[in-house]
XYZ file of C-alpha atoms in Angstrom:
302
model
C 24.974 65.762 113.115
C 28.253 63.932 112.896
C 29.477 62.129 115.892
C 32.948 60.845 114.800
C 31.405 57.561 113.357
C 33.883 55.016 112.098
C 33.631 53.695 108.461
C 33.847 50.002 109.074
C 34.994 48.286 105.909
C 33.553 44.729 105.211
C 36.952 43.371 104.848
C 37.630 44.103 108.651
C 34.488 42.490 109.604
C 35.390 39.466 107.334
C 38.588 39.063 109.143
C 37.300 39.362 112.682
C 34.562 36.811 111.787
C 37.030 34.459 110.307
C 39.337 34.709 113.542
C 36.810 34.776 116.115
C 34.073 32.574 114.712
C 35.673 29.986 112.022
C 32.571 27.940 111.888
C 31.045 30.715 109.687
C 34.175 31.022 107.406
C 32.315 29.879 104.379
C 29.215 32.030 104.949
C 28.872 34.959 102.366
C 29.088 38.496 103.971
C 27.341 41.314 102.246
C 26.019 44.834 103.093
C 22.270 45.408 103.690
C 20.417 48.450 102.168
C 19.058 49.855 105.304
C 21.720 49.488 108.123
C 20.481 52.362 110.341
C 22.580 55.045 112.123
C 24.000 53.614 115.136
C 25.533 50.383 113.581
C 27.095 49.010 110.641
C 25.002 45.962 109.538
C 25.994 43.259 107.186
C 24.178 39.880 106.416
C 25.999 36.773 107.103
C 24.654 33.844 105.033
C 20.973 33.491 104.830
C 20.180 33.233 108.577
C 22.456 35.671 110.516
C 23.512 39.290 110.704
C 26.496 41.416 112.161
C 26.185 44.587 113.695
C 28.984 46.732 114.834
C 28.676 50.112 116.725
C 29.677 53.164 114.392
C 30.661 55.388 117.226
C 31.796 55.116 120.950
C 28.477 56.376 122.141
C 26.544 53.294 120.747
C 28.965 50.817 122.351
C 26.908 50.062 125.630
C 24.135 49.025 123.308
C 25.945 45.861 122.418
C 26.056 43.980 125.677
C 22.657 45.382 126.947
C 20.969 44.036 123.960
C 22.798 40.597 124.590
C 21.742 40.522 128.111
C 18.147 41.814 127.791
C 16.616 40.552 124.485
C 16.538 37.023 125.277
C 14.582 37.802 128.422
C 11.910 40.075 126.512
C 11.554 37.685 123.671
C 9.032 35.554 125.310
C 7.012 38.238 126.766
C 6.341 40.018 123.436
C 3.814 38.986 120.747
C 6.057 39.825 117.776
C 9.631 38.806 116.901
C 12.560 40.670 118.277
C 16.473 40.173 117.487
C 18.065 37.087 118.878
C 21.606 37.403 119.852
C 23.765 34.527 118.591
C 27.311 35.622 119.461
C 29.386 38.473 121.119
C 32.526 39.569 119.140
C 35.597 41.109 120.614
C 37.533 44.186 119.665
C 40.529 43.503 117.355
C 43.542 45.531 116.184
C 41.355 46.925 113.307
C 38.037 47.525 115.201
C 38.016 48.865 118.843
C 34.638 47.838 120.315
C 32.645 44.708 120.942
C 30.273 43.646 118.285
C 27.474 41.084 117.987
C 25.875 38.480 115.744
C 22.055 38.080 115.569
C 19.612 35.732 113.677
C 18.321 37.540 110.634
C 14.434 38.390 110.739
C 12.699 38.330 107.443
C 10.316 41.103 106.754
C 9.756 44.320 104.997
C 10.295 47.797 106.681
C 6.958 49.120 107.720
C 5.337 51.687 105.377
C 1.837 52.463 104.101
C 2.669 50.209 101.044
C 3.554 47.150 103.282
C 0.399 47.220 105.482
C -2.905 45.747 104.472
C -4.981 47.618 106.972
C -3.681 50.657 108.644
C -6.388 50.165 111.555
C -5.389 46.666 112.051
C -1.721 47.736 112.283
C -2.647 50.494 114.730
C -4.142 47.804 116.999
C -1.383 45.422 116.659
C 1.274 48.046 117.408
C -0.597 49.204 120.462
C -0.906 45.518 121.574
C 2.770 45.353 121.220
C 3.480 48.160 123.323
C 0.984 46.907 126.026
C 3.024 43.753 126.196
C 6.248 45.603 126.337
C 5.009 47.732 129.213
C 3.891 44.835 130.973
C 7.142 42.779 130.825
C 9.197 42.289 133.822
C 11.524 45.076 134.770
C 13.591 43.467 137.504
C 17.046 44.628 137.229
C 16.354 46.628 133.847
C 18.729 49.467 132.830
C 17.668 52.920 133.929
C 17.807 55.658 131.292
C 20.878 57.658 130.934
C 23.823 58.403 128.565
C 23.760 54.904 127.514
C 20.291 55.273 125.648
C 20.554 59.146 125.200
C 18.111 59.386 128.018
C 15.130 57.928 126.216
C 12.589 56.956 128.763
C 14.204 59.543 131.146
C 13.413 63.127 132.037
C 12.516 65.160 128.869
C 14.119 68.259 130.509
C 17.605 66.933 129.570
C 16.769 68.224 126.144
C 15.330 71.535 127.082
C 18.350 73.636 126.323
C 19.098 71.957 123.069
C 15.319 72.175 121.848
C 15.189 76.020 122.682
C 18.454 76.488 120.731
C 17.366 74.637 117.706
C 13.865 76.181 117.744
C 15.364 79.741 117.806
C 17.021 78.619 114.376
C 13.781 77.471 112.761
C 11.333 80.379 113.639
C 10.990 81.224 109.928
C 9.804 77.695 109.119
C 7.285 76.856 111.781
C 4.875 78.212 114.334
C 7.544 78.397 117.024
C 5.501 80.196 119.482
C 2.950 77.090 119.335
C 5.765 74.652 119.291
C 7.176 76.231 122.463
C 4.014 76.154 124.424
C 3.515 72.633 123.665
C 7.121 71.891 124.649
C 6.682 73.721 127.925
C 3.544 71.864 128.628
C 5.432 68.644 128.134
C 8.011 69.715 130.759
C 5.331 70.209 133.337
C 4.546 66.628 133.959
C 6.683 63.565 134.890
C 6.026 59.670 134.908
C 5.241 58.924 138.337
C 3.948 55.334 137.935
C 6.296 52.398 138.188
C 8.972 52.349 135.456
C 8.095 50.040 132.295
C 10.252 48.796 129.396
C 10.901 51.479 126.692
C 12.073 50.325 123.265
C 13.593 53.765 122.839
C 13.294 54.131 119.107
C 10.131 52.693 117.829
C 10.538 54.333 114.324
C 9.494 52.891 110.983
C 12.943 51.806 110.259
C 12.750 49.422 113.213
C 9.391 48.009 112.521
C 9.015 44.876 110.191
C 5.801 43.472 108.380
C 5.050 40.190 106.783
C 2.087 39.598 104.620
C 0.725 43.110 105.482
C 0.932 42.651 109.317
C 3.162 43.711 112.090
C 5.704 40.922 112.530
C 8.808 42.144 114.211
C 10.346 45.141 116.327
C 14.282 45.392 116.065
C 17.026 47.497 117.437
C 16.875 47.728 121.091
C 19.760 49.473 121.641
C 18.204 52.474 123.301
C 15.917 50.025 125.393
C 15.670 50.955 129.113
C 13.023 50.947 131.909
C 11.261 54.314 132.642
C 8.721 56.594 131.117
C 7.103 55.224 127.923
C 6.187 58.683 126.424
C 9.150 58.497 123.943
C 7.921 55.413 122.456
C 4.855 57.298 121.137
C 6.541 59.510 118.731
C 5.240 57.206 115.966
C 1.717 58.622 116.676
C 2.695 61.814 114.613
C 5.469 60.356 112.389
C 3.503 57.621 110.801
C -0.325 57.560 111.769
C -2.872 60.126 110.676
C -6.563 60.741 110.810
C -8.645 57.696 112.082
C -5.839 55.310 112.442
C -3.997 57.822 114.558
C -7.039 58.338 116.791
C -7.473 54.570 116.941
C -3.790 53.927 117.914
C -4.032 56.766 120.781
C -7.160 54.959 122.037
C -5.611 51.515 121.968
C -2.375 52.841 123.559
C -4.613 54.115 126.344
C -2.296 56.459 128.249
C -3.257 59.560 130.398
C -3.120 63.043 128.933
C 0.079 64.078 130.588
C 1.964 61.104 128.914
C 0.373 62.304 125.716
C 1.851 65.901 126.423
C 5.376 64.264 127.056
C 5.080 62.176 123.858
C 4.363 65.346 121.926
C 7.481 66.991 123.647
C 9.758 64.087 122.615
C 8.321 64.253 119.137
C 9.074 68.022 118.816
C 12.353 67.857 120.344
C 13.518 65.144 117.410
C 11.607 66.896 114.835
C 12.781 70.324 115.640
C 16.337 69.145 115.973
C 16.313 67.474 112.725
C 14.844 70.628 110.918
C 17.381 72.812 112.569
C 20.408 70.549 111.296
C 18.807 69.750 107.988
C 18.550 73.435 107.405
C 22.050 73.984 108.164
C 23.122 71.321 105.853
C 20.505 72.429 103.249
C 18.876 68.919 103.113
C 15.413 69.889 101.672
C 13.767 66.227 102.027
C 14.801 66.088 105.676
C 13.338 69.648 106.268
C 10.033 68.931 104.650
C 9.700 65.584 106.741
C 10.431 67.350 109.919
C 7.850 70.114 109.246
C 5.247 67.526 108.427
C 5.770 65.791 111.934
C 5.942 69.300 113.651
C 2.675 70.319 111.807
C 1.083 67.162 112.803
C 1.751 67.723 116.552
C 0.655 71.333 116.340
C -2.648 70.380 114.584
C -3.182 67.360 117.117
C -2.644 69.728 119.969
C -5.275 72.112 118.758
C -7.597 69.184 118.093
C -7.076 68.042 121.795
C -8.071 71.553 123.077
C -4.541 72.651 123.994
C -4.259 76.385 123.262
C -1.400 77.323 121.029
């Protein structure tokens, strides 16, 4: 699953900071525990963080976030990253990079949430605010965000390829039926804002409640179905049904949401199997099983 990612040394970041933003020369720079996949992230002092793309494919995210996050911030009910400065390439690092305000909070998990039903309502409320935000001039889905919010068929060939490699691990026939059903519908309403990667690693809590959503590198305007993957990756039972009710989407959108979820989980399972990473395999299979089970409960024949 490598994509020629750069290894960015903290010393390189320190040098660029000192050269381009000498006002922060005395602020300590340190690595963070969970820095994500797309960017190298370091904390600068107590109030700032530095993010640098790890590969060329993630570079368009830098200026896009810098442009659109300030416009989205006052339309959303929870905190989002606040861009502070835009860094330039140097002799040691080839791409633009950025500095943001640090947002305090804990990465969401069952342990950091006081009440899953309240969290389900809060997250659905955040999504409704995002979908209602002004889309004027917003970026359309494409290569810059790996087609999140765009047409699911972009990943048809890859999904079928990966599915063929895991037929001994899951109910591949049922998964294929759900995938093909997902491809049958399109988003025909006006485009809405899509965060693009609404995963647990990008959601923060404070005092047991939703407090922030971070990493808008994949944001776009388009079909919101891909932002519903969390339905099966995090929620379960009654709180999943509550989240679905509060999200209030039509059935074709839920079909596409299942498709997006299966694409990502099947892809993850396939490559984790190739690399013999058992933990990732188990996690991916759990998500796939959640989708298959939910499809049956919803009366979708598999």
